């Protein structure tokens, strides 16, 4: 190895270091990255380490977790566990056998890790785990392997071709290897090709061209007899690239130096073309001299991802084995793997040349052979069949559609859109083609590719903008981006009525056990769900009445889910009775549901105040949805997590969740979701007594939502005004905001905040001398049956009845029922307010001693929640009761060094992308640092960063 002393020293230190770490080698094609990986693998093997190697394959870059499978296969359990193909290890083909380097015994993996590996390596009975869950499972597997006394080195070549799902997990693992002795990850990627590791935030080592002296030395070692002119031209053209220095001279024909030099300079007319392509042309010239049979073998190997270089680890799946290709070895296109004797491509550029030189017919013939080889792997088989097929063929289209569903389940929704589009092209009937394009449009919309969703929808029904698929695509775009509810509602109603009356309505998606000839039409069901969502955001009586009229005309065509959403999203006071148990039953099978179905069900659970049981699942899958492009579902999941955190009093966590959702919604241009997030953050600021911040956010939400008629958000804005005024002790303003939502003594139809602000209206009325109106409102809640609708409504209804009771006996009974409710502790803010009111009433009627317990409980709860205004009120009442507790001083959470640096750069006006370039972080990581720093600084906007940073102490020193 010439001219790589610095790189050799760094790799030696990397490999032999006892601590876990990761490193990415980055350089152009042919610069010697693979040779350096060979060096690292040899050093590790000599040191007694277990070396596991894998190679990114361009043909597999769309298969979720294909690269991860290569890396982990040698380490997976060998007992009765089922591996990637769903069969016991002993029943697999010979190609799947493990090498002698495989660690003996069975890793003692936990159930969660086993489930994660089963889910991504071919088991159909579970959802794909999120990146975090799978990453933790991988870390557990690696740590167990290293704990047996043999350190592990994972070596990944051609990382730019690794599938995105695998790269995300590798990045997660690589960032957490520090502190895990005995495990290292070494990756090589091309510097001139976009790579999923570009945003992995892993340490990098640039591999540049050789210095002039080293390039000269390398050329002279391998081609000592070159003429002076040719030698000079090779050095000039190679530019220090080792592969070019080795290959360019071999391309020249024997002859006079000047003629050879001219051949080199022209190089088939490619002078001035990037160097890797010129080298590729050299390989193409050698391929052209091979026989047809050998080239066909090479083409099958290239299309099936045969290794670009010799591999030390076993093949992870059955690959095509090239045979009788010694001629290709002789001309330097292939090498023979030591030990196994398998043929492998000398360099990825050879593989690219093989594919590009083949004719379309030759490629299709190769794909047909490979489809037969992979008949036991549905996704691979479908890919090869699709590439091999020219004319429409329903069997291939159905296989590709099934592969798309599998890819979606594994976190490959973007890839599913492409496969569904190809399935549509291969459909034999117009109906199937239109249906598959419509499905592709819907999935594209859910993955936030709204522009592509519209183009696919128009292709599904050319010549019309009012097809169901087009209406779905346009309506999602209008709702998410612009908050357009009025026109969107009218358009969806018209589409539902057309589809309801259509004679050929019932086209069903195959392969879904919950659908069939007796189930509602899939497209109709989606239109109805979107209609209900638009109605929820409109939040007015006329819109909901029209929606319920349409729903009633559908009869049995409307699913139970549609009736559930229509009842719980619209007016839980009038229509929510009896749905809680059905929501709980439907929640038992979340793993089998699409993410958008899970979010809709969770919204019903929120309206019924039974969201908490669903939250663990939402937290498990939200990263997966955001990472794989299902952005709309992911943001809604973040909203739901935030709302549950707010209800449970986990306000710091809720603030972090809110800022994350706001950053994502703003980045994606979702005006509706961005202002919805601001509304939730305003609610949080209001309960915490940050009235200025709450009113600023409230104003922004109102200015956007009121002109558009988005009543869902204007109601939250009114509720924010009431709560913020209560926190500030401005009870008259609080009352005015509360009656803007609903009048006292009634619950305005389809005003979903009417029941949620019950306690606000009652307290504001009592403090402003409107005792009769407060009592009327509490009685209205009782008579409407609110205690039977949800645990939270039971708590606040009994609290309101106690506060407005006409005698002490009634008040005591309701205070007791409120505080003893089984779910009371799940709503700590409401419970603390009721205890504060109870303590005040008891002190006035029964003396100080009797009031101390409820007042102390209230004060401690407000202290713990971080509601200083309410806490001050409770402590004042305690002092009046003869107790002078000292409120705990607020503790400041220091910024980490990296959070501080990111905040300083953001305060200086840099964008997340610019900060990432400056600190070698991904924009997503920068955003994560900011949404963790904001609540620590007590701010919500970038504009407040500079002042906030001057108030905090100096950060800890940089690592």
Coordinates of C-alpha atoms in Angstrom, one line a residue, residues 102-544:
X102 CA -19.9 -17.6 13.9
X103 CA -20.1 -17.4 17.8
X104 CA -21.2 -20.6 19.4
X105 CA -24.2 -20.8 21.6
X106 CA -27.4 -18.8 21.5
X107 CA -27.5 -15.1 22.5
X108 CA -29.6 -14.5 25.5
X109 CA -31.7 -11.9 23.8
X110 CA -34.8 -10.5 25.5
X111 CA -38.2 -10.9 24.1
X112 CA -38.2 -7.4 22.7
X113 CA -35.0 -7.9 20.7
X114 CA -36.2 -11.3 19.4
X115 CA -39.5 -9.7 18.3
X116 CA -37.6 -6.9 16.6
X117 CA -35.4 -9.2 14.6
X118 CA -38.4 -11.4 13.7
X119 CA -40.3 -8.4 12.5
X120 CA -37.7 -7.1 10.1
X121 CA -36.2 -10.4 8.8
X122 CA -39.3 -11.9 7.3
X123 CA -41.8 -12.8 10.0
X124 CA -45.3 -11.5 9.0
X125 CA -46.9 -11.5 12.4
X126 CA -45.8 -8.1 13.7
X127 CA -45.2 -4.5 12.7
X128 CA -41.7 -3.3 11.8
X129 CA -40.1 -1.9 15.0
X130 CA -39.1 1.8 15.1
X131 CA -35.4 2.7 14.5
X132 CA -34.8 3.1 18.2
X133 CA -36.3 -0.3 19.2
X134 CA -34.4 -2.2 16.4
X135 CA -31.2 -0.2 17.1
X136 CA -31.4 -1.2 20.8
X137 CA -31.9 -4.8 19.8
X138 CA -28.8 -4.7 17.5
X139 CA -26.8 -3.1 20.3
X140 CA -27.9 -5.9 22.7
X141 CA -26.9 -8.5 20.1
X142 CA -23.5 -6.9 19.5
X143 CA -22.8 -6.5 23.2
X144 CA -23.6 -10.1 23.9
X145 CA -21.3 -11.3 21.2
X146 CA -18.4 -9.1 22.4
X147 CA -19.0 -10.2 26.0
X148 CA -17.9 -13.7 25.1
X149 CA -14.3 -12.4 24.9
X150 CA -14.1 -11.8 21.2
X151 CA -14.5 -8.2 20.1
X152 CA -16.6 -7.5 16.9
X153 CA -15.7 -5.4 13.9
X154 CA -18.5 -4.7 11.5
X155 CA -17.2 -3.7 8.1
X156 CA -19.5 -2.2 5.5
X157 CA -18.3 -1.4 2.0
X158 CA -20.3 0.7 -0.6
X159 CA -22.4 2.2 2.1
X160 CA -23.9 4.6 -0.4
X161 CA -26.0 1.7 -1.7
X162 CA -27.3 0.5 1.7
X163 CA -31.0 0.7 2.0
X164 CA -32.3 3.6 4.0
X165 CA -33.9 1.5 6.8
X166 CA -30.6 -0.3 7.4
X167 CA -28.5 2.9 7.3
X168 CA -30.8 4.5 9.9
X169 CA -30.2 1.6 12.2
X170 CA -26.5 1.6 11.6
X171 CA -26.4 5.3 12.3
X172 CA -28.3 4.8 15.5
X173 CA -26.0 2.0 16.6
X174 CA -22.8 3.9 15.5
X175 CA -23.7 6.9 17.6
X176 CA -24.1 4.7 20.7
X177 CA -21.0 2.5 20.5
X178 CA -19.0 4.7 22.8
X179 CA -19.1 3.0 26.2
X180 CA -19.7 -0.4 24.7
X181 CA -16.3 -2.0 24.7
X182 CA -15.4 -4.5 22.0
X183 CA -17.8 -3.3 19.2
X184 CA -16.8 -1.2 16.2
X185 CA -18.4 -0.2 13.0
X186 CA -16.4 0.8 9.9
X187 CA -18.2 2.1 6.8
X188 CA -16.9 3.2 3.4
X189 CA -19.0 5.5 1.1
X190 CA -18.3 7.3 -2.1
X191 CA -17.8 11.0 -1.7
X192 CA -19.4 11.8 -5.1
X193 CA -22.6 9.9 -4.5
X194 CA -25.5 10.7 -2.2
X195 CA -25.5 8.4 0.7
X196 CA -27.9 7.6 3.6
X197 CA -24.9 8.1 5.9
X198 CA -24.6 11.7 4.9
X199 CA -26.8 12.7 7.8
X200 CA -25.8 9.9 10.2
X201 CA -23.6 12.3 12.3
X202 CA -20.8 9.6 12.6
X203 CA -17.1 10.5 12.7
X204 CA -15.6 10.6 9.2
X205 CA -12.1 10.2 7.7
X206 CA -11.7 11.6 4.2
X207 CA -9.7 9.4 1.8
X208 CA -8.2 11.7 -0.8
X209 CA -6.1 11.2 -3.9
X210 CA -2.5 10.2 -3.6
X211 CA 0.2 12.9 -3.5
X212 CA 2.1 13.3 -6.7
X213 CA 5.2 11.5 -5.4
X214 CA 3.1 8.6 -4.2
X215 CA 1.1 8.4 -7.4
X216 CA 4.4 8.3 -9.4
X217 CA 5.7 5.5 -7.1
X218 CA 2.6 3.4 -7.4
X219 CA 2.5 3.7 -11.2
X220 CA 6.2 2.8 -11.5
X221 CA 5.8 -0.2 -9.3
X222 CA 3.0 -1.7 -11.4
X223 CA 3.9 -0.3 -14.9
X224 CA 7.6 0.2 -14.9
X225 CA 8.0 0.2 -18.7
X226 CA 5.7 3.0 -19.7
X227 CA 7.0 5.6 -22.1
X228 CA 7.7 9.1 -20.9
X229 CA 4.7 10.7 -22.6
X230 CA 2.3 7.9 -21.7
X231 CA 3.5 8.0 -18.1
X232 CA 3.0 11.7 -17.9
X233 CA -0.5 11.5 -19.4
X234 CA -1.5 8.7 -17.0
X235 CA -0.4 10.7 -14.0
X236 CA -2.3 13.7 -15.3
X237 CA -5.5 11.9 -16.1
X238 CA -5.5 9.7 -12.9
X239 CA -5.2 12.7 -10.6
X240 CA -3.8 10.5 -7.8
X241 CA -6.6 8.0 -8.0
X242 CA -5.0 4.5 -7.4
X243 CA -7.5 2.5 -9.4
X244 CA -7.0 4.8 -12.4
X245 CA -3.2 4.5 -12.0
X246 CA -3.5 0.7 -12.2
X247 CA -6.2 0.5 -15.0
X248 CA -5.5 3.3 -17.5
X249 CA -2.1 1.9 -18.7
X250 CA -3.5 -1.5 -19.2
X251 CA -6.1 0.0 -21.6
X252 CA -3.5 1.3 -24.0
X253 CA -2.7 -0.7 -27.1
X254 CA 1.0 -1.6 -27.7
X255 CA 2.6 0.8 -30.1
X256 CA 4.4 4.1 -30.4
X257 CA 4.2 6.3 -27.4
X258 CA 2.5 9.2 -29.2
X259 CA -0.3 6.9 -30.6
X260 CA -0.8 5.4 -27.2
X261 CA -0.9 8.8 -25.6
X262 CA -3.6 10.0 -28.0
X263 CA -5.7 6.9 -27.3
X264 CA -5.4 7.6 -23.6
X265 CA -6.2 11.3 -24.0
X266 CA -9.3 10.6 -26.1
X267 CA -10.4 7.4 -24.2
X268 CA -13.4 6.8 -26.5
X269 CA -14.2 10.5 -26.6
X270 CA -14.5 10.7 -22.8
X271 CA -11.8 13.3 -22.2
X272 CA -13.2 15.7 -19.6
X273 CA -15.7 13.2 -18.3
X274 CA -15.5 12.3 -14.6
X275 CA -12.7 9.8 -13.9
X276 CA -15.0 6.9 -12.5
X277 CA -16.9 6.9 -15.8
X278 CA -13.7 6.8 -17.8
X279 CA -12.5 3.8 -15.8
X280 CA -15.9 2.3 -16.3
X281 CA -15.4 2.6 -20.1
X282 CA -12.1 0.6 -19.7
X283 CA -14.1 -2.2 -18.1
X284 CA -16.7 -2.0 -20.8
X285 CA -14.0 -2.5 -23.5
X286 CA -12.9 -5.6 -21.7
X287 CA -16.4 -6.9 -21.4
X288 CA -17.0 -6.4 -25.1
X289 CA -14.3 -9.0 -25.8
X290 CA -16.0 -11.7 -23.7
X291 CA -18.3 -14.4 -25.1
X292 CA -22.1 -14.1 -24.8
X293 CA -22.3 -16.9 -22.3
X294 CA -19.8 -15.3 -19.9
X295 CA -21.4 -11.9 -20.2
X296 CA -24.8 -13.4 -19.4
X297 CA -23.4 -15.0 -16.3
X298 CA -21.8 -11.7 -15.2
X299 CA -25.1 -9.9 -15.9
X300 CA -27.0 -12.3 -13.6
X301 CA -24.4 -11.8 -10.9
X302 CA -24.5 -8.0 -11.2
X303 CA -28.3 -7.8 -11.1
X304 CA -28.4 -10.0 -8.1
X305 CA -26.0 -8.0 -6.1
X306 CA -23.0 -10.4 -6.1
X307 CA -20.3 -9.0 -4.0
X308 CA -18.1 -6.4 -5.6
X309 CA -15.1 -7.8 -3.8
X310 CA -14.2 -10.9 -1.8
X311 CA -16.2 -11.2 1.5
X312 CA -15.1 -12.6 4.8
X313 CA -18.6 -13.4 6.0
X314 CA -21.2 -15.8 4.7
X315 CA -23.8 -14.9 2.2
X316 CA -27.0 -13.8 3.9
X317 CA -29.3 -15.1 1.2
X318 CA -29.1 -17.4 -1.7
X319 CA -27.3 -15.4 -4.4
X320 CA -26.7 -16.3 -8.0
X321 CA -23.5 -18.1 -8.4
X322 CA -21.6 -17.3 -11.5
X323 CA -20.1 -20.3 -13.2
X324 CA -17.5 -20.9 -16.0
X325 CA -16.3 -17.3 -16.0
X326 CA -12.6 -17.9 -15.8
X327 CA -12.2 -15.7 -18.9
X328 CA -13.5 -12.7 -16.9
X329 CA -11.0 -13.5 -14.1
X330 CA -8.2 -13.6 -16.6
X331 CA -9.0 -10.1 -18.0
X332 CA -9.2 -8.5 -14.5
X333 CA -13.0 -8.2 -14.1
X334 CA -13.6 -10.8 -11.4
X335 CA -11.7 -12.2 -8.5
X336 CA -12.0 -15.5 -6.7
X337 CA -12.9 -15.4 -3.0
X338 CA -10.3 -17.2 -1.0
X339 CA -11.6 -20.3 0.8
X340 CA -15.1 -20.4 -0.7
X341 CA -13.9 -20.2 -4.3
X342 CA -16.8 -18.0 -5.3
X343 CA -16.5 -15.4 -8.0
X344 CA -16.9 -11.7 -7.1
X345 CA -16.6 -8.5 -9.0
X346 CA -13.3 -6.8 -8.7
X347 CA -14.9 -3.3 -8.2
X348 CA -18.4 -1.8 -8.2
X349 CA -17.6 0.0 -11.4
X350 CA -17.2 -3.4 -13.1
X351 CA -20.7 -4.4 -12.0
X352 CA -22.1 -1.1 -13.3
X353 CA -20.4 -1.6 -16.6
X354 CA -21.9 -5.1 -17.0
X355 CA -25.4 -3.8 -16.5
X356 CA -25.0 -0.8 -18.7
X357 CA -23.5 -2.8 -21.6
X358 CA -26.3 -5.3 -21.7
X359 CA -29.3 -4.7 -24.0
X360 CA -32.8 -4.5 -22.5
X361 CA -33.7 -8.0 -23.7
X362 CA -30.6 -9.4 -22.1
X363 CA -31.4 -7.7 -18.8
X364 CA -35.0 -9.0 -18.9
X365 CA -33.8 -12.5 -19.5
X366 CA -31.4 -12.2 -16.5
X367 CA -34.2 -11.0 -14.3
X368 CA -36.4 -14.0 -15.3
X369 CA -33.7 -16.3 -14.1
X370 CA -33.3 -14.4 -10.8
X371 CA -37.0 -14.3 -10.2
X372 CA -37.0 -18.1 -10.3
X373 CA -34.0 -18.2 -8.0
X374 CA -35.8 -16.0 -5.4
X375 CA -39.2 -17.7 -5.6
X376 CA -39.1 -18.1 -1.8
X377 CA -38.5 -14.4 -1.2
X378 CA -41.7 -12.6 -2.3
X379 CA -40.2 -9.1 -2.4
X380 CA -37.1 -10.0 -4.4
X381 CA -39.1 -12.2 -6.7
X382 CA -41.6 -9.5 -7.4
X383 CA -38.8 -6.9 -8.2
X384 CA -37.1 -9.3 -10.7
X385 CA -40.5 -10.3 -12.3
X386 CA -41.4 -6.6 -12.7
X387 CA -38.1 -5.9 -14.4
X388 CA -38.5 -9.0 -16.6
X389 CA -42.0 -8.2 -17.8
X390 CA -42.9 -5.9 -20.6
X391 CA -46.5 -6.6 -21.4
X392 CA -49.3 -6.5 -18.7
X393 CA -49.5 -9.6 -16.6
X394 CA -51.9 -9.8 -13.7
X395 CA -49.9 -12.4 -11.8
X396 CA -46.8 -10.2 -11.7
X397 CA -48.8 -7.1 -10.8
X398 CA -50.5 -8.9 -7.9
X399 CA -47.1 -10.1 -6.6
X400 CA -45.7 -6.6 -6.8
X401 CA -48.7 -5.2 -5.0
X402 CA -48.2 -7.8 -2.2
X403 CA -44.5 -6.8 -2.1
X404 CA -45.6 -3.2 -1.7
X405 CA -47.8 -4.0 1.3
X406 CA -44.9 -5.9 2.8
X407 CA -42.6 -3.0 2.2
X408 CA -45.1 -0.6 3.9
X409 CA -45.2 -2.9 6.9
X410 CA -41.4 -2.9 7.1
X411 CA -41.2 0.8 7.0
X412 CA -40.7 1.2 3.2
X413 CA -43.8 3.3 2.3
X414 CA -41.8 5.4 -0.2
X415 CA -40.7 2.2 -2.0
X416 CA -44.3 0.9 -1.9
X417 CA -45.4 3.9 -4.0
X418 CA -43.0 2.9 -6.7
X419 CA -44.0 -0.7 -6.6
X420 CA -47.7 0.1 -6.7
X421 CA -47.1 2.3 -9.7
X422 CA -45.2 -0.5 -11.5
X423 CA -48.0 -2.9 -10.6
X424 CA -50.5 -0.5 -12.2
X425 CA -48.4 -0.5 -15.4
X426 CA -48.5 -4.3 -15.5
X427 CA -52.3 -4.6 -14.7
X428 CA -54.3 -6.3 -17.4
X429 CA -57.6 -4.4 -16.9
X430 CA -58.3 -0.7 -16.7
X431 CA -60.1 -1.2 -13.4
X432 CA -57.1 -2.8 -11.7
X433 CA -54.8 -0.2 -13.2
X434 CA -56.9 2.6 -11.8
X435 CA -57.3 0.9 -8.4
X436 CA -53.5 0.4 -8.0
X437 CA -52.7 3.9 -9.1
X438 CA -55.3 5.2 -6.6
X439 CA -53.7 3.1 -3.9
X440 CA -50.3 4.5 -4.9
X441 CA -51.7 8.0 -4.7
X442 CA -53.1 7.5 -1.3
X443 CA -49.9 6.0 0.1
X444 CA -48.0 8.9 -1.4
X445 CA -50.3 11.4 0.3
X446 CA -49.8 9.7 3.6
X447 CA -46.0 9.8 3.2
X448 CA -46.3 13.5 2.5
X449 CA -45.5 13.3 -1.2
X450 CA -48.7 15.4 -1.9
X451 CA -47.6 16.5 -5.4
X452 CA -46.9 13.0 -6.5
X453 CA -50.1 11.9 -4.9
X454 CA -52.0 14.3 -7.2
X455 CA -50.2 13.2 -10.3
X456 CA -50.9 9.6 -9.6
X457 CA -54.5 10.3 -8.8
X458 CA -54.9 12.1 -12.2
X459 CA -53.3 9.1 -13.9
X460 CA -55.7 6.8 -12.1
X461 CA -58.7 8.5 -13.8
X462 CA -57.3 10.6 -16.7
X463 CA -59.5 13.4 -18.0
X464 CA -61.2 14.2 -14.7
X465 CA -60.3 16.1 -11.6
X466 CA -63.2 14.6 -9.6
X467 CA -62.2 11.0 -9.4
X468 CA -62.1 9.7 -5.8
X469 CA -58.3 9.4 -5.9
X470 CA -58.0 13.0 -7.2
X471 CA -60.4 14.3 -4.6
X472 CA -58.4 12.5 -1.8
X473 CA -55.1 13.9 -3.0
X474 CA -56.3 17.5 -3.5
X475 CA -58.2 17.5 -0.2
X476 CA -55.3 16.4 1.8
X477 CA -53.2 19.1 0.1
X478 CA -55.8 21.8 0.7
X479 CA -56.4 20.7 4.3
X480 CA -52.7 20.2 5.5
X481 CA -51.1 23.1 3.6
X482 CA -53.8 25.8 3.7
X483 CA -56.4 24.7 6.3
X484 CA -59.1 25.0 3.7
X485 CA -62.2 23.3 5.3
X486 CA -65.3 24.9 3.6
X487 CA -64.6 24.2 -0.1
X488 CA -62.9 20.9 0.8
X489 CA -65.9 19.7 2.7
X490 CA -68.2 20.4 -0.2
X491 CA -66.0 18.6 -2.7
X492 CA -65.7 15.5 -0.5
X493 CA -69.4 15.4 0.1
X494 CA -70.0 15.4 -3.7
X495 CA -67.4 12.7 -4.2
X496 CA -68.9 10.5 -1.5
X497 CA -72.4 10.9 -3.0
X498 CA -71.1 10.1 -6.5
X499 CA -69.3 7.0 -5.3
X500 CA -72.3 5.9 -3.1
X501 CA -74.5 6.0 -6.2
X502 CA -72.0 4.4 -8.6
X503 CA -72.9 0.9 -9.9
X504 CA -69.3 -0.3 -9.9
X505 CA -68.4 1.0 -6.5
X506 CA -67.2 -2.2 -4.8
X507 CA -63.5 -2.7 -5.9
X508 CA -61.6 -4.1 -2.9
X509 CA -57.9 -4.3 -2.2
X510 CA -56.7 -7.9 -2.0
X511 CA -54.9 -9.4 0.9
X512 CA -56.6 -7.6 3.7
X513 CA -58.4 -9.9 6.1
X514 CA -60.6 -7.2 7.4
X515 CA -62.0 -6.4 3.9
X516 CA -64.1 -8.4 1.5
X517 CA -67.4 -8.3 -0.4
X518 CA -69.3 -7.5 2.8
X519 CA -67.0 -4.7 3.9
X520 CA -67.3 -1.0 2.8
X521 CA -65.5 0.0 -0.3
X522 CA -61.9 1.0 0.5
X523 CA -62.0 4.3 -1.4
X524 CA -65.4 5.2 0.0
X525 CA -64.1 4.5 3.5
X526 CA -61.1 6.7 3.0
X527 CA -63.3 9.5 1.7
X528 CA -65.6 9.3 4.6
X529 CA -62.7 9.3 7.1
X530 CA -61.3 12.5 5.4
X531 CA -64.8 14.0 5.4
X532 CA -65.0 13.5 9.2
X533 CA -61.5 14.9 9.7
X534 CA -62.4 18.1 7.7
X535 CA -65.6 18.4 9.7
X536 CA -63.7 18.1 13.0
X537 CA -61.4 20.9 12.0
X538 CA -64.3 23.0 10.8
X539 CA -65.9 22.5 14.2
X540 CA -69.3 24.1 13.5
X541 CA -72.8 22.9 13.7
X542 CA -73.8 23.3 10.0
X543 CA -70.8 21.3 8.7
X544 CA -71.3 18.5 11.2

